[in-house]
Short mmCIF file of C-alpha atoms in Angstrom, two decimals:
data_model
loop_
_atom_site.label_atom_id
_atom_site.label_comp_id
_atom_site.label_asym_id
_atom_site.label_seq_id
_atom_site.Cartn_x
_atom_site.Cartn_y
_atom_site.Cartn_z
CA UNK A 1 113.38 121.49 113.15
CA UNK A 2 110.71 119.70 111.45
CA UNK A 3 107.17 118.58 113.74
CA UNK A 4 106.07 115.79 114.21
CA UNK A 5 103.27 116.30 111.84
CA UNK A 6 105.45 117.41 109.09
CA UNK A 7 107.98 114.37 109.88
CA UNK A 8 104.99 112.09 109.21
CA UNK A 9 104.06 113.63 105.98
CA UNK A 10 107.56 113.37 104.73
CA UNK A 11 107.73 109.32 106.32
CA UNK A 12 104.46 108.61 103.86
CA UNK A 13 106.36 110.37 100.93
CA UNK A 14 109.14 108.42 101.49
CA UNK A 15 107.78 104.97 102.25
CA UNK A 16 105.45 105.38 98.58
CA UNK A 17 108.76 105.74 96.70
CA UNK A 18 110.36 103.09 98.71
CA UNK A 19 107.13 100.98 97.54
CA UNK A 20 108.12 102.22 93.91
CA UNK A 21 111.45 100.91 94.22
CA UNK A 22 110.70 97.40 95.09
CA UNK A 23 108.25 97.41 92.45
CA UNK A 24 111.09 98.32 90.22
CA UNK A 25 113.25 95.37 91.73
CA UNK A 26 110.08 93.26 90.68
CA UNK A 27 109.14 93.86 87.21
CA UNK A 28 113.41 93.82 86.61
CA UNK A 29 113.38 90.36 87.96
CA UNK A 30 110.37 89.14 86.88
CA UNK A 31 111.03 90.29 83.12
CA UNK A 32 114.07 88.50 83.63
CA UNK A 33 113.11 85.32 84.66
CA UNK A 34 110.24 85.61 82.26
CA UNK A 35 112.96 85.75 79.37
CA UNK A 36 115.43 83.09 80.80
CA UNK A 37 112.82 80.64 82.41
CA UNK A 38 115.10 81.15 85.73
CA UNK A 39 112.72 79.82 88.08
CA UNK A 40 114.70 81.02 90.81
CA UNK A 41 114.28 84.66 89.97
CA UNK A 42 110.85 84.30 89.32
CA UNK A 43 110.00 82.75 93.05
CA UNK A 44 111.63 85.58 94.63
CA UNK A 45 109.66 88.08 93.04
CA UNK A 46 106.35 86.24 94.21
CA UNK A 47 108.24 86.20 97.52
CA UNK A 48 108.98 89.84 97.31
CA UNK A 49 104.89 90.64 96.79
CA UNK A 50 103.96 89.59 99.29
CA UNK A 51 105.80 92.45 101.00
CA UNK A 52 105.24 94.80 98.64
CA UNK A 53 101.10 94.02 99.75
CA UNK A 54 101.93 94.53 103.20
CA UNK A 55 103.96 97.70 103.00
CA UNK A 56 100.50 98.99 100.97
CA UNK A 57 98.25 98.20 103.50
CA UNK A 58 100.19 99.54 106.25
CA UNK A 59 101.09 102.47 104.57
CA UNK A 60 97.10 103.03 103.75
CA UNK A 61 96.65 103.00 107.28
CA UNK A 62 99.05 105.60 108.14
CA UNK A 63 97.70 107.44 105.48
CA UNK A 64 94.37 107.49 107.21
CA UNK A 65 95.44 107.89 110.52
CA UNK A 66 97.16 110.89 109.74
CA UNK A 67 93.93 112.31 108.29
CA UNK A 68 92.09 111.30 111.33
CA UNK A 69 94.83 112.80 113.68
CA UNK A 70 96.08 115.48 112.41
CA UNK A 71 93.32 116.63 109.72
CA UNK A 72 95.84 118.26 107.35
CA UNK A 73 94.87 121.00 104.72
CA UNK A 74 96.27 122.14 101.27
CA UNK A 75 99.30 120.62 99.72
CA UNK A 76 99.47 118.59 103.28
CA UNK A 77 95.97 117.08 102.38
CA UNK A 78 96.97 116.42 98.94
CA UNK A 79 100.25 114.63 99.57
CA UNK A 80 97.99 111.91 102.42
CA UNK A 81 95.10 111.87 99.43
CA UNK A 82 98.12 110.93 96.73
CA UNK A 83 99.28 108.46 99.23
CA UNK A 84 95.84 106.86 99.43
CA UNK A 85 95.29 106.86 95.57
CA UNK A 86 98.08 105.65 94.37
CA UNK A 87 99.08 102.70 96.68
CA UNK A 88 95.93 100.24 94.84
CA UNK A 89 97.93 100.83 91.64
CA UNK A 90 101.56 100.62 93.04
CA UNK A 91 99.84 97.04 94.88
CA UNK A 92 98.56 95.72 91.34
CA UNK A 93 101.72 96.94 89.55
CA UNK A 94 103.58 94.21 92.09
CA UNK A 95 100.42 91.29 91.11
CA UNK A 96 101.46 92.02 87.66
CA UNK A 97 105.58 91.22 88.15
CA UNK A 98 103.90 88.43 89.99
CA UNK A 99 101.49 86.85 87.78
CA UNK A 100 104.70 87.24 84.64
CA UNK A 101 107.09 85.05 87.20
CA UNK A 102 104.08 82.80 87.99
CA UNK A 103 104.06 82.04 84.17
CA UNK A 104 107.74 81.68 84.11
CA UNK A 105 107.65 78.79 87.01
CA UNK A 106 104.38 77.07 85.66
CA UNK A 107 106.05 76.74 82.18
CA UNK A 108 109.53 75.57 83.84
CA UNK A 109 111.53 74.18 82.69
CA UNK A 110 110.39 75.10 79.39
CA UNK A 111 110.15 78.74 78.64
CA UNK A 112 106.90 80.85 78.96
CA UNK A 113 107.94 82.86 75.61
CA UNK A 114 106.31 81.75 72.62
CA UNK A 115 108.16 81.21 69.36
CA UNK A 116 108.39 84.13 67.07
CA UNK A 117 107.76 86.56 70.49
CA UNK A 118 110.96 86.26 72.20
CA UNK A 119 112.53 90.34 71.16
CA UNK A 120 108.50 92.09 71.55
CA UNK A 121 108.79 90.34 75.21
CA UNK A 122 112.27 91.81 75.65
CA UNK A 123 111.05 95.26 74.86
CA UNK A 124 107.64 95.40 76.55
CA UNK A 125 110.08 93.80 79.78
CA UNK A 126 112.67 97.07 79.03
CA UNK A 127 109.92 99.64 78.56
CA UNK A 128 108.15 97.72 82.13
CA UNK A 129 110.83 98.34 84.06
CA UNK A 130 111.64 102.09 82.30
CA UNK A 131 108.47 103.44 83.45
CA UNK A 132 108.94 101.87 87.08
CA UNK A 133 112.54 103.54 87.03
CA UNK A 134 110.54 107.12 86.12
CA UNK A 135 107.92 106.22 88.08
CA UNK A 136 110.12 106.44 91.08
CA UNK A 137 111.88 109.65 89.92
CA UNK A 138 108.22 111.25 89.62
CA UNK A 139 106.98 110.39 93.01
CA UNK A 140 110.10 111.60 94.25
CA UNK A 141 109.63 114.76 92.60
CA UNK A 142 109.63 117.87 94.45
CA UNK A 143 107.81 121.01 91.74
CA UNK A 144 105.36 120.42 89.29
CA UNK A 145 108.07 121.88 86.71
CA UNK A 146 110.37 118.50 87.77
CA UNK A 147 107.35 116.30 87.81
CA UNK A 148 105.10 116.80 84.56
CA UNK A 149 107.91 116.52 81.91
CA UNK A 150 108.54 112.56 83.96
CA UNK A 151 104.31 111.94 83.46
CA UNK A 152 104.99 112.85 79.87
CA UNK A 153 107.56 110.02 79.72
CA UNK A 154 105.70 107.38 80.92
CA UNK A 155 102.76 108.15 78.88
CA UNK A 156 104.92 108.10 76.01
CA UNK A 157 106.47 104.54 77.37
CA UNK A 158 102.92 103.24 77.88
CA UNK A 159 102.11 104.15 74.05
CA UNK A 160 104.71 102.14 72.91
CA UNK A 161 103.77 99.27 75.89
CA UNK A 162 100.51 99.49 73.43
CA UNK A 163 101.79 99.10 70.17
CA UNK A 164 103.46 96.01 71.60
CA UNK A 165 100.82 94.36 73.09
CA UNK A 166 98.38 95.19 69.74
CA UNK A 167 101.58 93.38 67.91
CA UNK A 168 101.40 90.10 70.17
CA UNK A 169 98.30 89.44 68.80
CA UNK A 170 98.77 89.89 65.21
CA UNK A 171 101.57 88.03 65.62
CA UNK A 172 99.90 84.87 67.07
CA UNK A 173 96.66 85.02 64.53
CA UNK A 174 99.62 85.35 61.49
CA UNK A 175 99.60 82.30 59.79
CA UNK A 176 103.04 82.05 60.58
CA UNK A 177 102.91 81.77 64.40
CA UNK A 178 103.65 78.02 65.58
CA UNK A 179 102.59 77.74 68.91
CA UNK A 180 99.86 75.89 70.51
CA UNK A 181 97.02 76.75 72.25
CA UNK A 182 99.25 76.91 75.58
CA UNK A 183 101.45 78.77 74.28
CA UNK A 184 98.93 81.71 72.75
CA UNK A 185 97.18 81.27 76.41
CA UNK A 186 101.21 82.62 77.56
CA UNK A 187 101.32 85.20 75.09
CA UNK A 188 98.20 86.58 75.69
CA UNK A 189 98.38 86.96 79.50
CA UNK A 190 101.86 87.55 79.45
CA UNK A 191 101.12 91.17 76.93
CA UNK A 192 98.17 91.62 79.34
CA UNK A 193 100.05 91.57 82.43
CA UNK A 194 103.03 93.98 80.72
CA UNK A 195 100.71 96.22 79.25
CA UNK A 196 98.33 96.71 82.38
CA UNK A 197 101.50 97.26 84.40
CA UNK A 198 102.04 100.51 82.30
CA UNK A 199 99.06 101.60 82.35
CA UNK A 200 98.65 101.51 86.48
CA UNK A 201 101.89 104.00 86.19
CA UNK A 202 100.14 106.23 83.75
CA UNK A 203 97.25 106.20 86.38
CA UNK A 204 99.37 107.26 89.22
CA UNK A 205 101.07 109.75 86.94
CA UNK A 206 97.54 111.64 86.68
CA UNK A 207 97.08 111.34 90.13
CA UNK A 208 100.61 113.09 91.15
CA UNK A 209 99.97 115.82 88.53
CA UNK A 210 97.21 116.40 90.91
CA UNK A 211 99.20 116.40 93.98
CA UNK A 212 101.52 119.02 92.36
CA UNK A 213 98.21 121.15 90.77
CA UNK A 214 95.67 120.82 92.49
CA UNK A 215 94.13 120.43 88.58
CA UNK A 216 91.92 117.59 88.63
CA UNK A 217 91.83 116.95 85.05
CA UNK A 218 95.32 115.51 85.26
CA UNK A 219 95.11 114.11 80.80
CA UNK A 220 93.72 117.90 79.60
CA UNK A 221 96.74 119.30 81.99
CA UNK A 222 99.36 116.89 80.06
CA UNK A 223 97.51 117.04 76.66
CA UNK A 224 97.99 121.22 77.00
CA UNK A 225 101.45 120.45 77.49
CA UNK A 226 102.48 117.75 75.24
CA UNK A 227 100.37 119.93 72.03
CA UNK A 228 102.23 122.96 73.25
CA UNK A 229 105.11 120.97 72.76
CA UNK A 230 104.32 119.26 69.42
CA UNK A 231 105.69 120.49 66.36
CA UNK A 232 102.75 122.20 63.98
CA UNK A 233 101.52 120.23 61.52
CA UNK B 1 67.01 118.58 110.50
CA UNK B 2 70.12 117.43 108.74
CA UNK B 3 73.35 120.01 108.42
CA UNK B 4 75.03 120.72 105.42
CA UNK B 5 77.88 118.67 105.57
CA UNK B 6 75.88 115.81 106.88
CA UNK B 7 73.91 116.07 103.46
CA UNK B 8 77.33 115.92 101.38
CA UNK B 9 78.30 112.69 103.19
CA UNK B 10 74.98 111.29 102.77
CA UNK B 11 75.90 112.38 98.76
CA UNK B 12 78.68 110.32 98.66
CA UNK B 13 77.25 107.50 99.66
CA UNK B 14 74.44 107.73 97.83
CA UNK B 15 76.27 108.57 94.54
CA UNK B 16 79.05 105.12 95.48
CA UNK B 17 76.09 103.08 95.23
CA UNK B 18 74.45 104.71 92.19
CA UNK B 19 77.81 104.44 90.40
CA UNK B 20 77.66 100.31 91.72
CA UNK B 21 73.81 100.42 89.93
CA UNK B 22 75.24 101.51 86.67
CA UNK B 23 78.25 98.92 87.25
CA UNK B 24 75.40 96.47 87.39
CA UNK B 25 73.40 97.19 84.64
CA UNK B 26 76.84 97.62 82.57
CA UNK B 27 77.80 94.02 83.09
CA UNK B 28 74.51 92.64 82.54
CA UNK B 29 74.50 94.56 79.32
CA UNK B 30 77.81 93.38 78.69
CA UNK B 31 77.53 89.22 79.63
CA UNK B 32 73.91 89.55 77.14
CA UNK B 33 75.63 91.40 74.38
CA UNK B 34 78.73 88.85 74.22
CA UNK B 35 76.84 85.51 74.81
CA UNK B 36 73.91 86.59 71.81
CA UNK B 37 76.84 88.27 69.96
CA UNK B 38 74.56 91.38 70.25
CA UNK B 39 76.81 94.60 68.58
CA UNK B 40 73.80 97.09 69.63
CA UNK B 41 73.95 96.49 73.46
CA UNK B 42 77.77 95.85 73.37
CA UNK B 43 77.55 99.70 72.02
CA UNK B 44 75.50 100.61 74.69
CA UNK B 45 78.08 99.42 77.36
CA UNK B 46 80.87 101.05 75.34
CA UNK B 47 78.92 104.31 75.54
CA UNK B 48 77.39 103.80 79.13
CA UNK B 49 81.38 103.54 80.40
CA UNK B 50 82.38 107.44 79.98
CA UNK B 51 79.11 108.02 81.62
CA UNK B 52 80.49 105.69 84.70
CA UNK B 53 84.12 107.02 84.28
CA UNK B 54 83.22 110.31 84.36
CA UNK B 55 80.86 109.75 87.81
CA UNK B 56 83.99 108.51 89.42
CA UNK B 57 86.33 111.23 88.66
CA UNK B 58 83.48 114.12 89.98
CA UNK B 59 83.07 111.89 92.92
CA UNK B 60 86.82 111.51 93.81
CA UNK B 61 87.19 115.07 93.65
CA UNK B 62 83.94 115.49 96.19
CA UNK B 63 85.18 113.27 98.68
CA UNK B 64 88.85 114.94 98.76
CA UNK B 65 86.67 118.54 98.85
CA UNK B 66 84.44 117.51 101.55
CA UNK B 67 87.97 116.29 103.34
CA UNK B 68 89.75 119.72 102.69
CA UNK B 69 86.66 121.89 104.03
CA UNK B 70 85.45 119.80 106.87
CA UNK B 71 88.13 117.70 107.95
CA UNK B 72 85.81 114.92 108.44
CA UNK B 73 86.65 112.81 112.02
CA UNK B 74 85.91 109.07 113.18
CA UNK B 75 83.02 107.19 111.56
CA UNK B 76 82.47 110.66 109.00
CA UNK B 77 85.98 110.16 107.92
CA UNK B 78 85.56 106.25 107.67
CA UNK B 79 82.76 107.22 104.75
CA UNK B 80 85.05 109.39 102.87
CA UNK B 81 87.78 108.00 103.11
CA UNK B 82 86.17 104.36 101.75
CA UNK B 83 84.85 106.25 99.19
CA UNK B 84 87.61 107.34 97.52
CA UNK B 85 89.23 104.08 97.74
CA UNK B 86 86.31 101.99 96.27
CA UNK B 87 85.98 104.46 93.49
CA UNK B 88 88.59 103.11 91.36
CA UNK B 89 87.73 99.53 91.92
CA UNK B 90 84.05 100.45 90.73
CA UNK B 91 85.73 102.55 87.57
CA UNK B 92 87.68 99.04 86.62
CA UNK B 93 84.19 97.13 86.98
CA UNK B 94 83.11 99.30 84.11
CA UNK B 95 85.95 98.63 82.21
CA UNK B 96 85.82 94.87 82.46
CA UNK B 97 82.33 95.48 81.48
CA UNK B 98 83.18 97.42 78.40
CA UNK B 99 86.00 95.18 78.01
CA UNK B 100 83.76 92.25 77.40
CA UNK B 101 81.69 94.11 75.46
CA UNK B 102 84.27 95.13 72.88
CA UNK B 103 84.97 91.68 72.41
CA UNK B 104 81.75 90.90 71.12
CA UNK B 105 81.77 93.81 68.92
CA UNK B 106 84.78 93.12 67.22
CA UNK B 107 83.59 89.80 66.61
CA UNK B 108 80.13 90.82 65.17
CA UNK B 109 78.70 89.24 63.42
CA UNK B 110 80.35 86.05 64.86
CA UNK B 111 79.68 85.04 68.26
CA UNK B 112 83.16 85.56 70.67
CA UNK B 113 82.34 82.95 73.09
CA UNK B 114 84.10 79.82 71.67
CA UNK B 115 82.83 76.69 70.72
CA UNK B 116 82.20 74.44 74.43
CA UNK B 117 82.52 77.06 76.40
CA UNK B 118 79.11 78.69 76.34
CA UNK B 119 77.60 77.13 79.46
CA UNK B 120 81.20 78.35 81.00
CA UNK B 121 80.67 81.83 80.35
CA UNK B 122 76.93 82.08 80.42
CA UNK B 123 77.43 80.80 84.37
CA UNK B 124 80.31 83.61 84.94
CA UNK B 125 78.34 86.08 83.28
CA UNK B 126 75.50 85.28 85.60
CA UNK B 127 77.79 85.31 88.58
CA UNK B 128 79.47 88.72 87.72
CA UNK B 129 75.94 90.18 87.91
CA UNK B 130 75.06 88.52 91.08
CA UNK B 131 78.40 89.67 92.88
CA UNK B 132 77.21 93.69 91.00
CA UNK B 133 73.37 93.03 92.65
CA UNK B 134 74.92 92.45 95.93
CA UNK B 135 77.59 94.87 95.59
CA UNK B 136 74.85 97.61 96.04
CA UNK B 137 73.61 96.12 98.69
CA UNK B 138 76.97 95.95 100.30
CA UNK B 139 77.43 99.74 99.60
CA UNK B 140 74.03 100.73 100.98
CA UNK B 141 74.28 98.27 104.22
CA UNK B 142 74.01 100.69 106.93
CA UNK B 143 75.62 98.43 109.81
CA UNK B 144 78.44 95.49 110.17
CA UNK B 145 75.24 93.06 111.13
CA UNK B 146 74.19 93.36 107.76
CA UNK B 147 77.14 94.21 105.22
CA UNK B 148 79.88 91.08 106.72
CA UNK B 149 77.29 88.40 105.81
CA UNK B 150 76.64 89.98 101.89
CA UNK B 151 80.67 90.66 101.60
CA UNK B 152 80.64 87.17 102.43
CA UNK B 153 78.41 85.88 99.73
CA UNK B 154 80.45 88.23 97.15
CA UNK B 155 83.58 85.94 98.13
CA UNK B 156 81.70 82.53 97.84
CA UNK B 157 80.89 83.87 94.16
CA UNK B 158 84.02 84.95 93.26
CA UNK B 159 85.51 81.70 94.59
CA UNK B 160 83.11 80.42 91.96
CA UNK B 161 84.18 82.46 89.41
CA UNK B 162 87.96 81.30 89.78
CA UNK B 163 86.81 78.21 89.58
CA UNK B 164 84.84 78.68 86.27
CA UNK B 165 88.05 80.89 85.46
CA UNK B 166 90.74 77.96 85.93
CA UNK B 167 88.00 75.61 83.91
CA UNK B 168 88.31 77.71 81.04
CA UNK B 169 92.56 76.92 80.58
CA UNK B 170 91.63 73.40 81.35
CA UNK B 171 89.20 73.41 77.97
CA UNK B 172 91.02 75.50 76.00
CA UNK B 173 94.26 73.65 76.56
CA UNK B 174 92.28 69.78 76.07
CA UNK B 175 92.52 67.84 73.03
CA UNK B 176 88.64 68.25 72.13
CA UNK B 177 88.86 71.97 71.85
CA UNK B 178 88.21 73.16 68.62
CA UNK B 179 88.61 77.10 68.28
CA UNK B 180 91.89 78.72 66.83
CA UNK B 181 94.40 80.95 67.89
CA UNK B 182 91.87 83.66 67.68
CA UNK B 183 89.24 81.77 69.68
CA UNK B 184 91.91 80.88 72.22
CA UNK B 185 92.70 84.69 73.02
CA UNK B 186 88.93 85.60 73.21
CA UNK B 187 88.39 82.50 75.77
CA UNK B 188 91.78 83.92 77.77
CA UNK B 189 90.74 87.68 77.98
CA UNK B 190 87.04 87.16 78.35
CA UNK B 191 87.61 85.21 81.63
CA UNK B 192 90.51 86.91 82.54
CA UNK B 193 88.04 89.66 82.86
CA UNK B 194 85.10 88.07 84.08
CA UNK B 195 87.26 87.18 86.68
CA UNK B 196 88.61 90.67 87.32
CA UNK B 197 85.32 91.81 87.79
CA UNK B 198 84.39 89.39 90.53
CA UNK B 199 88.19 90.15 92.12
CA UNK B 200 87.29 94.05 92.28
CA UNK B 201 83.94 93.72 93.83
CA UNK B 202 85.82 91.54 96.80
CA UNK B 203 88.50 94.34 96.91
CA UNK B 204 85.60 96.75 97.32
CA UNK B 205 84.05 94.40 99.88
CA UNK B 206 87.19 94.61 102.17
CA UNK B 207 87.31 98.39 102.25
CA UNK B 208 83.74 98.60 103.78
CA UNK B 209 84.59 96.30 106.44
CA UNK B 210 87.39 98.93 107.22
CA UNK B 211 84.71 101.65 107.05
CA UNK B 212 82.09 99.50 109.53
CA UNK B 213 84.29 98.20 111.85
CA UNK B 214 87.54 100.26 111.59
CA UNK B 215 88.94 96.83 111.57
CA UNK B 216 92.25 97.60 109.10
CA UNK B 217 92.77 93.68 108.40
CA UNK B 218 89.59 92.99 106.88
CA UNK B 219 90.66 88.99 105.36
CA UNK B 220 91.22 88.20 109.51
CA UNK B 221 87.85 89.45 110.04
CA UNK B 222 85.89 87.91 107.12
CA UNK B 223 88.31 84.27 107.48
CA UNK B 224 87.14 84.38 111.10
CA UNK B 225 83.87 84.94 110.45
CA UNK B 226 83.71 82.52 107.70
CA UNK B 227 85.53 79.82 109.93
CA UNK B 228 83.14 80.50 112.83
CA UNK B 229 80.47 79.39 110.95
CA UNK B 230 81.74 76.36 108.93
CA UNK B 231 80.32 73.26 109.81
CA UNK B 232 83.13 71.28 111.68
CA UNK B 233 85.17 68.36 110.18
#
């Protein structure tokens, strides 16, 4: 039978991958309303943040209070500490679902997509909600050995996120591109928004590397693995 | 005679607000470098951000040490624990900092502010640093008394800012605006993160209202405050 203490620590484990799930629900939905201008879709996911904010907060203050109460060492101390660290970037990764659907119902009934953008959107949406999907699997993950091969995925994800979001903007200074000033205003918060949203998951991938570690250099610990890994050159 | 741990929590705090100094300095650097189109201090801020980066990540890992060997309790705990959660929000201060200034190095030896929109970002430049000054002050307020009325000022200026933020679409997208596509994305991402700086410095804000008053809903306690003292009408 497990203690109370120990029931806790599992409860905050469980309620930061529950938080990663929604936030999967969210970029899915907002991606898609994003791509459709379904205005509908897009309203529930700025619904759905704000419980995705609350279920931060309150899980922050368990986080604490189980610090406070129980003053938990070793991997204990490290799975509250994850907890506390990652939640900020779990909360933004929900503002940035919300701010694409917010561009999706300004531009309604129009859509937000700029000309000439509409398949890098679908990709950057795909690769979004990708790394939210692993995301989950990683904070669910029990070893280091199940975990670290997930961080390598996302990073990989986010690189790609990257090469997107540098394309959006050769795209719109190409002589080519025919939108307005509105819609290179979309284009350019629209990347911003998919591209930061990868890179808060690469930021809580570091941070569970540490959880399963204890190394706090979280990018030399993947960099030794991903060179081990490389072919020579 | 102060004890041991005593002095580490005292060198937590003391390092959070020398990490907000160099946040400060950074995005005073930063507003000069892009309004003169100056590529020598925009360097400087690129540079000056691993320094800040760097400070962050050795402070994390003292604050989760200092929580591991002396299981910290009540107002000792408070410090800790607000310093680990403010850290990241000061390490993304730095980076909208160093974002700004690689937009005016990759526009050297143009200017990246746009046509019209000088006076715009000359006032939000000016209003980032403000919100940085007090900031510090915030961080080294040693009671409630004196750190609700400063994180009160910090969210009268970044009301301000999203104000000068909104102003900058309205411009942009009006038939007198002049700049190109490429002018149109430097106007979007520059206030974007002008405004991101501002929004990090009020995130920051909250979490020391936590670690005064232990009060978890920090917006109730600075709306009430705020309300209690608006004039009536």
């Amino acid at each position: 039978m497990r203690d109370i203490f120990h029931q806790a620590l599992e409860d905050v484990q469980a309620r930061v991958i529950e938080i990663s799930e929604l936030v999967t629900v969210s970029i899915d939905k907002a991606t898609r309303a994003f791509g459709k201008g379904d205005v509908a879709l897009a309203e529930e996911v700025i619904a759905d943040d704000k419980k995705i904010d609350e279920l931060t907060r309150s899980l922050d203050e368990q986080a604490i209070q189980l610090l406070a109460m129980q003053q938990p060492v070793a991997r204990d101390l490290r799975v509250v500490v994850t907890a506390l660290r990652v939640t900020a970037s779990l909360e933004r990764m929900g503002d940035m679902a919300e701010h694409i659907a917010q561009l999706a119902r300004t531009r309604y009934p129009e859509r937000a997509i700029p000309k000439g953008l509409k398949d890098t959107f679908k990709r950057m949406g795909e690769l979004d909600v990708e790394i939210a999907r692993e995301l989950t699997k990683l904070l669910a993950a029990p070893t280091a050995e199940t975990a670290l091969p997930i961080a390598d995925a996302i990073r990989n994800s986010d690189d790609d996120v990257d090469e997107l979001h540098a394309g959006v903007f050769e795209k719109v200074l190409s002589d080519t591109f025919q939108g307005d000033s509105g819609a290179v205003i979309d284009a350019t918060l629209a990347s911003r928004y998919h591209e930061r949203f990868a890179d808060h998951a690469v930021s809580i991938a570091k941070k569970t590397v540490y959880l399963h570690t204890g190394a706090w250099d979280a990018d030399a610990a993947l960099d030794a693995r991903i060179h081990a890994e490389a072919p020579p050159v």
